[in-house]
mmCIF file with all atom_site columns, C-alpha atoms in Angstrom:
data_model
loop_
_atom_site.group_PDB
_atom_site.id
_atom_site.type_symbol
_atom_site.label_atom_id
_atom_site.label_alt_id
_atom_site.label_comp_id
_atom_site.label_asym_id
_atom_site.label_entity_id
_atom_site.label_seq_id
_atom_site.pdbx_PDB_ins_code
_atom_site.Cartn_x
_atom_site.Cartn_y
_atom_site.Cartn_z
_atom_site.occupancy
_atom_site.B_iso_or_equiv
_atom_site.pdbx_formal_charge
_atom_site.auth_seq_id
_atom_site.auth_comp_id
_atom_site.auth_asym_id
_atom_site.auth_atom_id
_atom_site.pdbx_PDB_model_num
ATOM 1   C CA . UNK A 1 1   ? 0.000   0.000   0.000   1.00 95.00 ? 189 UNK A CA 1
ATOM 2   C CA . UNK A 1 2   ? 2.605   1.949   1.074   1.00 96.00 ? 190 UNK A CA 1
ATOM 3   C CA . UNK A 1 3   ? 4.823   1.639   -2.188  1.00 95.00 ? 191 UNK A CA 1
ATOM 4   C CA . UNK A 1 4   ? 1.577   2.482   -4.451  1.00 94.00 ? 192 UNK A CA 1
ATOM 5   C CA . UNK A 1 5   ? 1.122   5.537   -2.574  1.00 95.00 ? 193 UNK A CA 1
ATOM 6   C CA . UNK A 1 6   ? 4.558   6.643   -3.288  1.00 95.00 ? 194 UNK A CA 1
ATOM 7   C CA . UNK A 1 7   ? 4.057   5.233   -7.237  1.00 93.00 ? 195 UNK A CA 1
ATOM 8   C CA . UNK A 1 8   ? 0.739   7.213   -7.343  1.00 92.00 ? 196 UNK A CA 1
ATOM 9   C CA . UNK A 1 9   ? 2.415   10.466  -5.741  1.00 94.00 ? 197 UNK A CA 1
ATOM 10  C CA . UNK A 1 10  ? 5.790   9.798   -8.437  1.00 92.00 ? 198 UNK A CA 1
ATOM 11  C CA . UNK A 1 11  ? 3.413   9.532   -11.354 1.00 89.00 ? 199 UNK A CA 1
ATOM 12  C CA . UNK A 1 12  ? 1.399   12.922  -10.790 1.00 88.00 ? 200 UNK A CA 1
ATOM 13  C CA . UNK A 1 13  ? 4.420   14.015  -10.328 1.00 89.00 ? 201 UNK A CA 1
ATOM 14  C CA . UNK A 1 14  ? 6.245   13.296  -13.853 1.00 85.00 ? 202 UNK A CA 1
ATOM 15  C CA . UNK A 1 15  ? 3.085   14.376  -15.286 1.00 84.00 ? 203 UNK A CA 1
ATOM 16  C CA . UNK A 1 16  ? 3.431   17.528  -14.130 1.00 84.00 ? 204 UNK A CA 1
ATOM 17  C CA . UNK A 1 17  ? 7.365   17.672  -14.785 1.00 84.00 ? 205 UNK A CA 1
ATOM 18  C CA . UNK A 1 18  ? 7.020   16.077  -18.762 1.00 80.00 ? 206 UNK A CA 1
ATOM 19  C CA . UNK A 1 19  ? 3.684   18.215  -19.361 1.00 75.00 ? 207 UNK A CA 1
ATOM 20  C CA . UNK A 1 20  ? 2.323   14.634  -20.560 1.00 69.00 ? 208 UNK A CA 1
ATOM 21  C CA . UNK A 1 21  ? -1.268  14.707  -21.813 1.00 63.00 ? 209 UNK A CA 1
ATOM 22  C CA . UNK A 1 22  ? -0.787  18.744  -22.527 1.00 66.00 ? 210 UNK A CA 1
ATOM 23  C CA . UNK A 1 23  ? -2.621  19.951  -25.801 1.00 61.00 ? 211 UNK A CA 1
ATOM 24  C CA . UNK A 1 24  ? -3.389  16.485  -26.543 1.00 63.00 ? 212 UNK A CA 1
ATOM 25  C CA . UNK A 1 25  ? -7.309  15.277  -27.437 1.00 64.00 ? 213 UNK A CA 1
ATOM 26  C CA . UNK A 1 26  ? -7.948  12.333  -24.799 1.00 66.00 ? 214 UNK A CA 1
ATOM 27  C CA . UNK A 1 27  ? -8.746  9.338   -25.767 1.00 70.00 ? 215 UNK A CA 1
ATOM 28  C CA . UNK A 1 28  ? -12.324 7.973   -24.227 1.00 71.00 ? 216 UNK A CA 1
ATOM 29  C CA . UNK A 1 29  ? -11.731 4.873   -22.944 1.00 72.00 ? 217 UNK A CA 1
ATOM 30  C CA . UNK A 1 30  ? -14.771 1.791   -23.120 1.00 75.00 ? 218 UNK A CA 1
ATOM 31  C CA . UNK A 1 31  ? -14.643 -1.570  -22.916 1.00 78.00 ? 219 UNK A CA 1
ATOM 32  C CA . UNK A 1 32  ? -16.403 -1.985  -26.331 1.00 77.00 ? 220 UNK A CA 1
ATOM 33  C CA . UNK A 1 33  ? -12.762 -0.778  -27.553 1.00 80.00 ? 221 UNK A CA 1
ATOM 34  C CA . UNK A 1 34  ? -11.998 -4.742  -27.338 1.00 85.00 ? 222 UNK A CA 1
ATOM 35  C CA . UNK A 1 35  ? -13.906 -4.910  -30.635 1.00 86.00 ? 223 UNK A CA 1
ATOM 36  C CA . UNK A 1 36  ? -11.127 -2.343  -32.290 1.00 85.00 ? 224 UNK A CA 1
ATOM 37  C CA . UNK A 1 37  ? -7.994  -4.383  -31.152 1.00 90.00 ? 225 UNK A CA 1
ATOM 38  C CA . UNK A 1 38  ? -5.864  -6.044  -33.548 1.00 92.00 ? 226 UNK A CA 1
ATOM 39  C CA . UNK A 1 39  ? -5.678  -9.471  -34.315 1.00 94.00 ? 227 UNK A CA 1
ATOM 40  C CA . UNK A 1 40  ? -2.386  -9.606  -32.939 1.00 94.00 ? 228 UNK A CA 1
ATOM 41  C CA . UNK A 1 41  ? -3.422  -9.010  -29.683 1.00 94.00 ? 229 UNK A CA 1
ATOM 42  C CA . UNK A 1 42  ? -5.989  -11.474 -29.957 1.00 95.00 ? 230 UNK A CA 1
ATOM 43  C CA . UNK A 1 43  ? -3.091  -14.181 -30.665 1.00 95.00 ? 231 UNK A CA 1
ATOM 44  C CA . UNK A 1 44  ? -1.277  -12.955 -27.731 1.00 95.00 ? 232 UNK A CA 1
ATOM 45  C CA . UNK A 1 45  ? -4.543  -13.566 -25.242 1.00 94.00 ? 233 UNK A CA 1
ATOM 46  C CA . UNK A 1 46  ? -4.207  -17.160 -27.190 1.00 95.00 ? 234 UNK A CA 1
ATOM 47  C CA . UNK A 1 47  ? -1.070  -17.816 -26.441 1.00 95.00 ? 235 UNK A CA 1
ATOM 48  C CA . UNK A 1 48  ? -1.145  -16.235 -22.890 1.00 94.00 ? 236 UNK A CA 1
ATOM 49  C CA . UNK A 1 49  ? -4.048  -18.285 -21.881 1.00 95.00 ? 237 UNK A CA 1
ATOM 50  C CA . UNK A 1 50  ? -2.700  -21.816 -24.043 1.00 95.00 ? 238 UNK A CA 1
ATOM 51  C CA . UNK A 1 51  ? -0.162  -21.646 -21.801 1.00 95.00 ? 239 UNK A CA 1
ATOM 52  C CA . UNK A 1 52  ? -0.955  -20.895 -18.558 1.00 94.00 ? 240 UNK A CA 1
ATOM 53  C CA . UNK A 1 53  ? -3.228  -23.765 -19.033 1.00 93.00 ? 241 UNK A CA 1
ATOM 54  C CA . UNK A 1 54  ? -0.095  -25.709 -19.377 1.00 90.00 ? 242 UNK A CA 1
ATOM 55  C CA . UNK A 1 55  ? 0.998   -24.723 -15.949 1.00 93.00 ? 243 UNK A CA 1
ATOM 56  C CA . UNK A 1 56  ? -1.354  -23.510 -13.599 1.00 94.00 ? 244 UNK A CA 1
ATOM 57  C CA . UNK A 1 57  ? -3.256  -27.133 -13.673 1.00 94.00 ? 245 UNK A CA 1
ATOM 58  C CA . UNK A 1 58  ? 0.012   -29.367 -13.446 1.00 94.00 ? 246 UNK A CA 1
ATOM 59  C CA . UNK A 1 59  ? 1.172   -27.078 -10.536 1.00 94.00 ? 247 UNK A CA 1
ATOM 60  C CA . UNK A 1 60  ? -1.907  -27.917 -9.015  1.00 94.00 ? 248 UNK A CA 1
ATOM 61  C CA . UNK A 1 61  ? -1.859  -31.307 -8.994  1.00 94.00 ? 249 UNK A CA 1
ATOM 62  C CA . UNK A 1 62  ? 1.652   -32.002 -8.864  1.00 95.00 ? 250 UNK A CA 1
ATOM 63  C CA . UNK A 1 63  ? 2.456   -32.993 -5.932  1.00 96.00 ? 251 UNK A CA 1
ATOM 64  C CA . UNK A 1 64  ? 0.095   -35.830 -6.216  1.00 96.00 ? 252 UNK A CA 1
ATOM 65  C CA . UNK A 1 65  ? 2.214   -36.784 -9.569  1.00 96.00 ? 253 UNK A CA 1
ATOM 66  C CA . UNK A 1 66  ? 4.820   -36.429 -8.248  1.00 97.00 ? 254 UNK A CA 1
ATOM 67  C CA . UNK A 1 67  ? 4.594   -39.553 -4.888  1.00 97.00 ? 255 UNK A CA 1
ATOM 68  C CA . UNK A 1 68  ? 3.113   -41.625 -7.685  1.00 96.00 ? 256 UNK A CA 1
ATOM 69  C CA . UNK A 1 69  ? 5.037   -41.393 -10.526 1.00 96.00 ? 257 UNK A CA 1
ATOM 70  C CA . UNK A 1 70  ? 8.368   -40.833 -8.210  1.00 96.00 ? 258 UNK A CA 1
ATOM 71  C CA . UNK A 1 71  ? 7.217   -42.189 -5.321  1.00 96.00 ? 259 UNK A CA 1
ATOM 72  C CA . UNK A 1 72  ? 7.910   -39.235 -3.558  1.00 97.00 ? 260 UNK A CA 1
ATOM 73  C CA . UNK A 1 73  ? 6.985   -38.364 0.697   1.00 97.00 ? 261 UNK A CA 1
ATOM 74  C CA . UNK A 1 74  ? 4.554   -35.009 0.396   1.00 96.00 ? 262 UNK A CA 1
ATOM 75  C CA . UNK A 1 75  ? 7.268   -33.071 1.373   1.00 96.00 ? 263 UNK A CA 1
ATOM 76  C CA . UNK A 1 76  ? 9.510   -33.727 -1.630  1.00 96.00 ? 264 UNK A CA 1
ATOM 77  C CA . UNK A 1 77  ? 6.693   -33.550 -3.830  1.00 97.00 ? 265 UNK A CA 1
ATOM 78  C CA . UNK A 1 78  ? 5.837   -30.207 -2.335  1.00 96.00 ? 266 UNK A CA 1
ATOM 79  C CA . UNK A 1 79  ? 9.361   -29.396 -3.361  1.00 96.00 ? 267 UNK A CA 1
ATOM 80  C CA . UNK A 1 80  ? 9.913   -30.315 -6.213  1.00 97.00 ? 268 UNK A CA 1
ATOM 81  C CA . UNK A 1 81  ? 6.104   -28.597 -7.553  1.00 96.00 ? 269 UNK A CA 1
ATOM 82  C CA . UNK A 1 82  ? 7.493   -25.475 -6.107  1.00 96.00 ? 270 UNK A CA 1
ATOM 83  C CA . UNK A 1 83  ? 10.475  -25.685 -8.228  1.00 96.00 ? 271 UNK A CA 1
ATOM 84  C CA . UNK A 1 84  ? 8.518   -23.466 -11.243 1.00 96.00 ? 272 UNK A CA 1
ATOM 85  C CA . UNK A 1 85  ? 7.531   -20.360 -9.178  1.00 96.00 ? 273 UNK A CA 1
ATOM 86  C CA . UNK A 1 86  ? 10.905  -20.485 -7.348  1.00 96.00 ? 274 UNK A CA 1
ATOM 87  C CA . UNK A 1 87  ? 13.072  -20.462 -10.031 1.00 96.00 ? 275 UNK A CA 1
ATOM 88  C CA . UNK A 1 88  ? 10.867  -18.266 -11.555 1.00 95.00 ? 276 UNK A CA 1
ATOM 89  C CA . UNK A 1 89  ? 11.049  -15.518 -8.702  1.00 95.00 ? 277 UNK A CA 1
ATOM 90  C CA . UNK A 1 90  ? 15.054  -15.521 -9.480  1.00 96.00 ? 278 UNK A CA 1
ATOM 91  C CA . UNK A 1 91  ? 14.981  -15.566 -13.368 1.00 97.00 ? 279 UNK A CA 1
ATOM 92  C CA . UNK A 1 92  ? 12.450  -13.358 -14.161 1.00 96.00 ? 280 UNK A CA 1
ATOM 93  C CA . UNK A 1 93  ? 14.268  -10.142 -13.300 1.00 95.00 ? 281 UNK A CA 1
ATOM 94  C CA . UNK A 1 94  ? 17.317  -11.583 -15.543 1.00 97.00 ? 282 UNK A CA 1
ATOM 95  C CA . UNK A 1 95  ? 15.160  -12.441 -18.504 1.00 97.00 ? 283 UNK A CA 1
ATOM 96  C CA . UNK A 1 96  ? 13.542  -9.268  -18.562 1.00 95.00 ? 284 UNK A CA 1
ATOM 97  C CA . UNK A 1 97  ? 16.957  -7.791  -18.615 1.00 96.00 ? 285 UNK A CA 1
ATOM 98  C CA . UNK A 1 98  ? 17.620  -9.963  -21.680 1.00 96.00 ? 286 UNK A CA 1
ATOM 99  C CA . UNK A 1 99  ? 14.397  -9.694  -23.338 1.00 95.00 ? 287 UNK A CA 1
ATOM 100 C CA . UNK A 1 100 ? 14.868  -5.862  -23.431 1.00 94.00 ? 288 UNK A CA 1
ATOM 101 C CA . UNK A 1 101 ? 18.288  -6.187  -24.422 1.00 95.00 ? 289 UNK A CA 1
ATOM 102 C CA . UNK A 1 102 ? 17.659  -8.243  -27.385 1.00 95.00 ? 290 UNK A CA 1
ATOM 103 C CA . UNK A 1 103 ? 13.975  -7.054  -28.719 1.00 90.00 ? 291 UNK A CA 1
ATOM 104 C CA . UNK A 1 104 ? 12.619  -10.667 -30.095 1.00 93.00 ? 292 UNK A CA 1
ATOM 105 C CA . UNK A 1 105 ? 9.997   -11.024 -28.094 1.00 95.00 ? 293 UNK A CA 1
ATOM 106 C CA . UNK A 1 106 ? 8.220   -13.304 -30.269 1.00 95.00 ? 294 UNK A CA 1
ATOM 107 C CA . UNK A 1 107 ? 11.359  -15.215 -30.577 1.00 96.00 ? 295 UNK A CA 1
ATOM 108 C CA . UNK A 1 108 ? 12.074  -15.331 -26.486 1.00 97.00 ? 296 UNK A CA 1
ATOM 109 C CA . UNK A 1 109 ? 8.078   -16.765 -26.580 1.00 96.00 ? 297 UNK A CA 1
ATOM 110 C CA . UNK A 1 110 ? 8.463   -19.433 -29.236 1.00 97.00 ? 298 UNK A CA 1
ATOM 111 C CA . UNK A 1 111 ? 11.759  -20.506 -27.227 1.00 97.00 ? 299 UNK A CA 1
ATOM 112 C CA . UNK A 1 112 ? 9.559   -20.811 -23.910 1.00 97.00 ? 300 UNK A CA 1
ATOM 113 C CA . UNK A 1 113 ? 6.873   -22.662 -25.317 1.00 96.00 ? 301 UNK A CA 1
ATOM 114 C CA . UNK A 1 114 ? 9.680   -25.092 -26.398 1.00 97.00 ? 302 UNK A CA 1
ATOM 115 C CA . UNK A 1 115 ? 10.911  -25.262 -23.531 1.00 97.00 ? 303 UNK A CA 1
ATOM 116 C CA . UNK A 1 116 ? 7.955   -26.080 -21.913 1.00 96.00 ? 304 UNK A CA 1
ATOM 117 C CA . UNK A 1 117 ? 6.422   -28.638 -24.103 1.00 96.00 ? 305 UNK A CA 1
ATOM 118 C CA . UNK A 1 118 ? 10.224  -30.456 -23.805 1.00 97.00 ? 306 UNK A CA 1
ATOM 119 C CA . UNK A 1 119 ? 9.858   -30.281 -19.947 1.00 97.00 ? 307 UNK A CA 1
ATOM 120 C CA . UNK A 1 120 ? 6.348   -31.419 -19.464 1.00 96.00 ? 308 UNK A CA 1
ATOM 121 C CA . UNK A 1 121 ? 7.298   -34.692 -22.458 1.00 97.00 ? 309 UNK A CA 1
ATOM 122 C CA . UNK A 1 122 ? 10.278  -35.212 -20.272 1.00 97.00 ? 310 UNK A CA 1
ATOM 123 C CA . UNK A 1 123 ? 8.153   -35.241 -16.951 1.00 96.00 ? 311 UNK A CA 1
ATOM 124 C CA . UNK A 1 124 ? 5.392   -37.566 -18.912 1.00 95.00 ? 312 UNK A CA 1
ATOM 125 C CA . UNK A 1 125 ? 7.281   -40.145 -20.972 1.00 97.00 ? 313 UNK A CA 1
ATOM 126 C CA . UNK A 1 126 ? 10.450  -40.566 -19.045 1.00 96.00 ? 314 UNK A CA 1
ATOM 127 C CA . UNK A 1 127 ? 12.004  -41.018 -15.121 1.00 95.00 ? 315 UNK A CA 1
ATOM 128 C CA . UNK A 1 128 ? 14.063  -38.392 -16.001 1.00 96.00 ? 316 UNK A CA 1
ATOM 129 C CA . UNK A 1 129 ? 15.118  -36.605 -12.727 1.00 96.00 ? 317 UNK A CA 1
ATOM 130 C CA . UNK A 1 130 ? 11.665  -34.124 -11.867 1.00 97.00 ? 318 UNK A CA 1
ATOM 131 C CA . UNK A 1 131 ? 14.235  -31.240 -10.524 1.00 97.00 ? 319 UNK A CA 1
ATOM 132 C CA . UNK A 1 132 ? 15.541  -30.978 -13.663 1.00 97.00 ? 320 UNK A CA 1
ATOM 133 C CA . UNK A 1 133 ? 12.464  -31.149 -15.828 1.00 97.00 ? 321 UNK A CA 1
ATOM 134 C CA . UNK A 1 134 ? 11.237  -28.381 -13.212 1.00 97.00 ? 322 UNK A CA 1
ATOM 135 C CA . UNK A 1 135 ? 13.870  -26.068 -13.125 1.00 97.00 ? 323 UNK A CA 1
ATOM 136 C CA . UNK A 1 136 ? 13.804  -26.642 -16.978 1.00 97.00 ? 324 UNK A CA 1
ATOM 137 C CA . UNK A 1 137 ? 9.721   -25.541 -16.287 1.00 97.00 ? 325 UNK A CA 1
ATOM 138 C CA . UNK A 1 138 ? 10.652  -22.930 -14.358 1.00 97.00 ? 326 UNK A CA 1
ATOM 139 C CA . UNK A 1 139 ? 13.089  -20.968 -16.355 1.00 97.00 ? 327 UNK A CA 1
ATOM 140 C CA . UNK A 1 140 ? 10.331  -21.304 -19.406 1.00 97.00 ? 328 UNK A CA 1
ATOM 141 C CA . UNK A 1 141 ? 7.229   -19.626 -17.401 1.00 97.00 ? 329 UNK A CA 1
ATOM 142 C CA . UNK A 1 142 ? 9.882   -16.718 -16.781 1.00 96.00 ? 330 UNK A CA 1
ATOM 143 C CA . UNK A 1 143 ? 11.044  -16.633 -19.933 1.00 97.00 ? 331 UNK A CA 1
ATOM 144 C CA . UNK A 1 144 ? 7.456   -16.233 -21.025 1.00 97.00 ? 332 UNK A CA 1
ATOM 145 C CA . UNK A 1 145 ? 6.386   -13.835 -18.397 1.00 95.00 ? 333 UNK A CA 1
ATOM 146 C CA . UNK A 1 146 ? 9.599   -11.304 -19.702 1.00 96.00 ? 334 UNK A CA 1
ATOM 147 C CA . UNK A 1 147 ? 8.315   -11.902 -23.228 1.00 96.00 ? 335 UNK A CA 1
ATOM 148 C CA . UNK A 1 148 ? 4.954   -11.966 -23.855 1.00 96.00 ? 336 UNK A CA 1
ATOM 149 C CA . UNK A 1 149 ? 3.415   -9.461  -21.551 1.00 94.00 ? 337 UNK A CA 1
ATOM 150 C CA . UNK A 1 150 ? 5.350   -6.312  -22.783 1.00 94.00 ? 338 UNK A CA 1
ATOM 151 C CA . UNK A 1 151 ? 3.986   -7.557  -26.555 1.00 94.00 ? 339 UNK A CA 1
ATOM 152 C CA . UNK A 1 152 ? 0.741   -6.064  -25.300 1.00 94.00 ? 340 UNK A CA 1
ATOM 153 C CA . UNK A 1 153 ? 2.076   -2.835  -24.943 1.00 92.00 ? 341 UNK A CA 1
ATOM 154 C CA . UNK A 1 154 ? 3.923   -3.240  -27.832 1.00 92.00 ? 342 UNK A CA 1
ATOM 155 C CA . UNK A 1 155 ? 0.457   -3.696  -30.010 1.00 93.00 ? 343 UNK A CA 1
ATOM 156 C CA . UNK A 1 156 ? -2.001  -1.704  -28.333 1.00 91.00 ? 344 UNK A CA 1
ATOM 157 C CA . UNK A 1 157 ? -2.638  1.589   -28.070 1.00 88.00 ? 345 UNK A CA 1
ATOM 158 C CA . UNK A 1 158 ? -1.522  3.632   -24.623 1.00 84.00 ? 346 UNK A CA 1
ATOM 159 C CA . UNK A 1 159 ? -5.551  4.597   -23.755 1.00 84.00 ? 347 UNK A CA 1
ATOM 160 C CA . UNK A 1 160 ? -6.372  1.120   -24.256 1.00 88.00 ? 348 UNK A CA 1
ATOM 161 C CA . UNK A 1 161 ? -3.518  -0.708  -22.369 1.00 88.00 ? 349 UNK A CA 1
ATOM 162 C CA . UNK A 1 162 ? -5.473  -1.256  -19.130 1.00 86.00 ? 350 UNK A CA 1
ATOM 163 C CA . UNK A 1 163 ? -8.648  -3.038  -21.016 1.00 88.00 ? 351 UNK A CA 1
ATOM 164 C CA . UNK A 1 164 ? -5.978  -5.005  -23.263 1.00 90.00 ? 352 UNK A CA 1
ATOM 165 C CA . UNK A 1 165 ? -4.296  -6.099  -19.427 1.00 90.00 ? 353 UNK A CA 1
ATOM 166 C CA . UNK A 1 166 ? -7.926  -6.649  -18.248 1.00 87.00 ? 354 UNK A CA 1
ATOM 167 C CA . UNK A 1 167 ? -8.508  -8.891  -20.825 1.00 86.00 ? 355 UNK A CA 1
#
């Protein structure tokens, strides 16, 4: 709360500093603007939701894979599940770093997906070791997460970003 005060209070004040919005018509903003947004956005909701289908489920139930397939107590199951959002919490920050370094956002996506479908095949048709197939999950849903949510604001208008996020 504390932190969006002081975000709320910095904002106003840049506004004020850059003259944004000055002489400018403003945009009305309605939610039938989803009808007006570009195919390419539409792809992007596809994608966005294709995957976290993927991953929010199998999180879900994974620790119950995991003590039958690996015969693992609860507490190693809980462990290993956790691995996605852990490693995620670490490599986010550095593949948003990377993502803005390089541009190819589309490319950083199609890479994640990869990644993804690789892990979950791995987890599925093979004993492989589940930390590694994991940490292979969690370094994808990052990857994805740096990539694909800045397309949005890369394809939709500035007045319109907050329905295009609602959405």
């Amino acid at each position: 709360m504390i932190c969006a005060c002081i975000l709320g209070i910095m904002d106003k004040r840049v506004e004020r500093l850059l003259r944004r919005g000055e002489g400018q018509e403003h945009e009305v903003v309605s939610l039938t603007d989803i009808k007006d947004f570009k195919l390419i956005f539409w792809l992007i909701a596809l994608i966005c939701i294709a995957y976290y289908v993927a991953i929010f489920p199998f999180v879900a139930l994974g620790k119950v894979f995991f003590e039958r397939k690996y015969s693992f107590e609860p507490s190693n199951a809980n462990t290993v599940n956790s691995l996605v959002y852990s490693i995620s919490a670490v490599a986010s920050p550095i593949f948003g770093y990377l993502v803005d370094r390089t541009g190819k956002n589309v490319s950083w996506v199609f890479t994640s997906i990869l990644v993804t479908i690789i892990a979950h095949g791995l987890l599925a048709f093979t004993y492989m070791n589940p930390y590694v197939c994991m940490i292979l999950m969690g370094i994808a849903y990052s990857m994805l997460a740096s990539s694909l949510w800045p397309l949005i604001a890369l394809v939709t208008p500035e007045y319109q970003l907050g329905t295009a996020y609602g959405m």
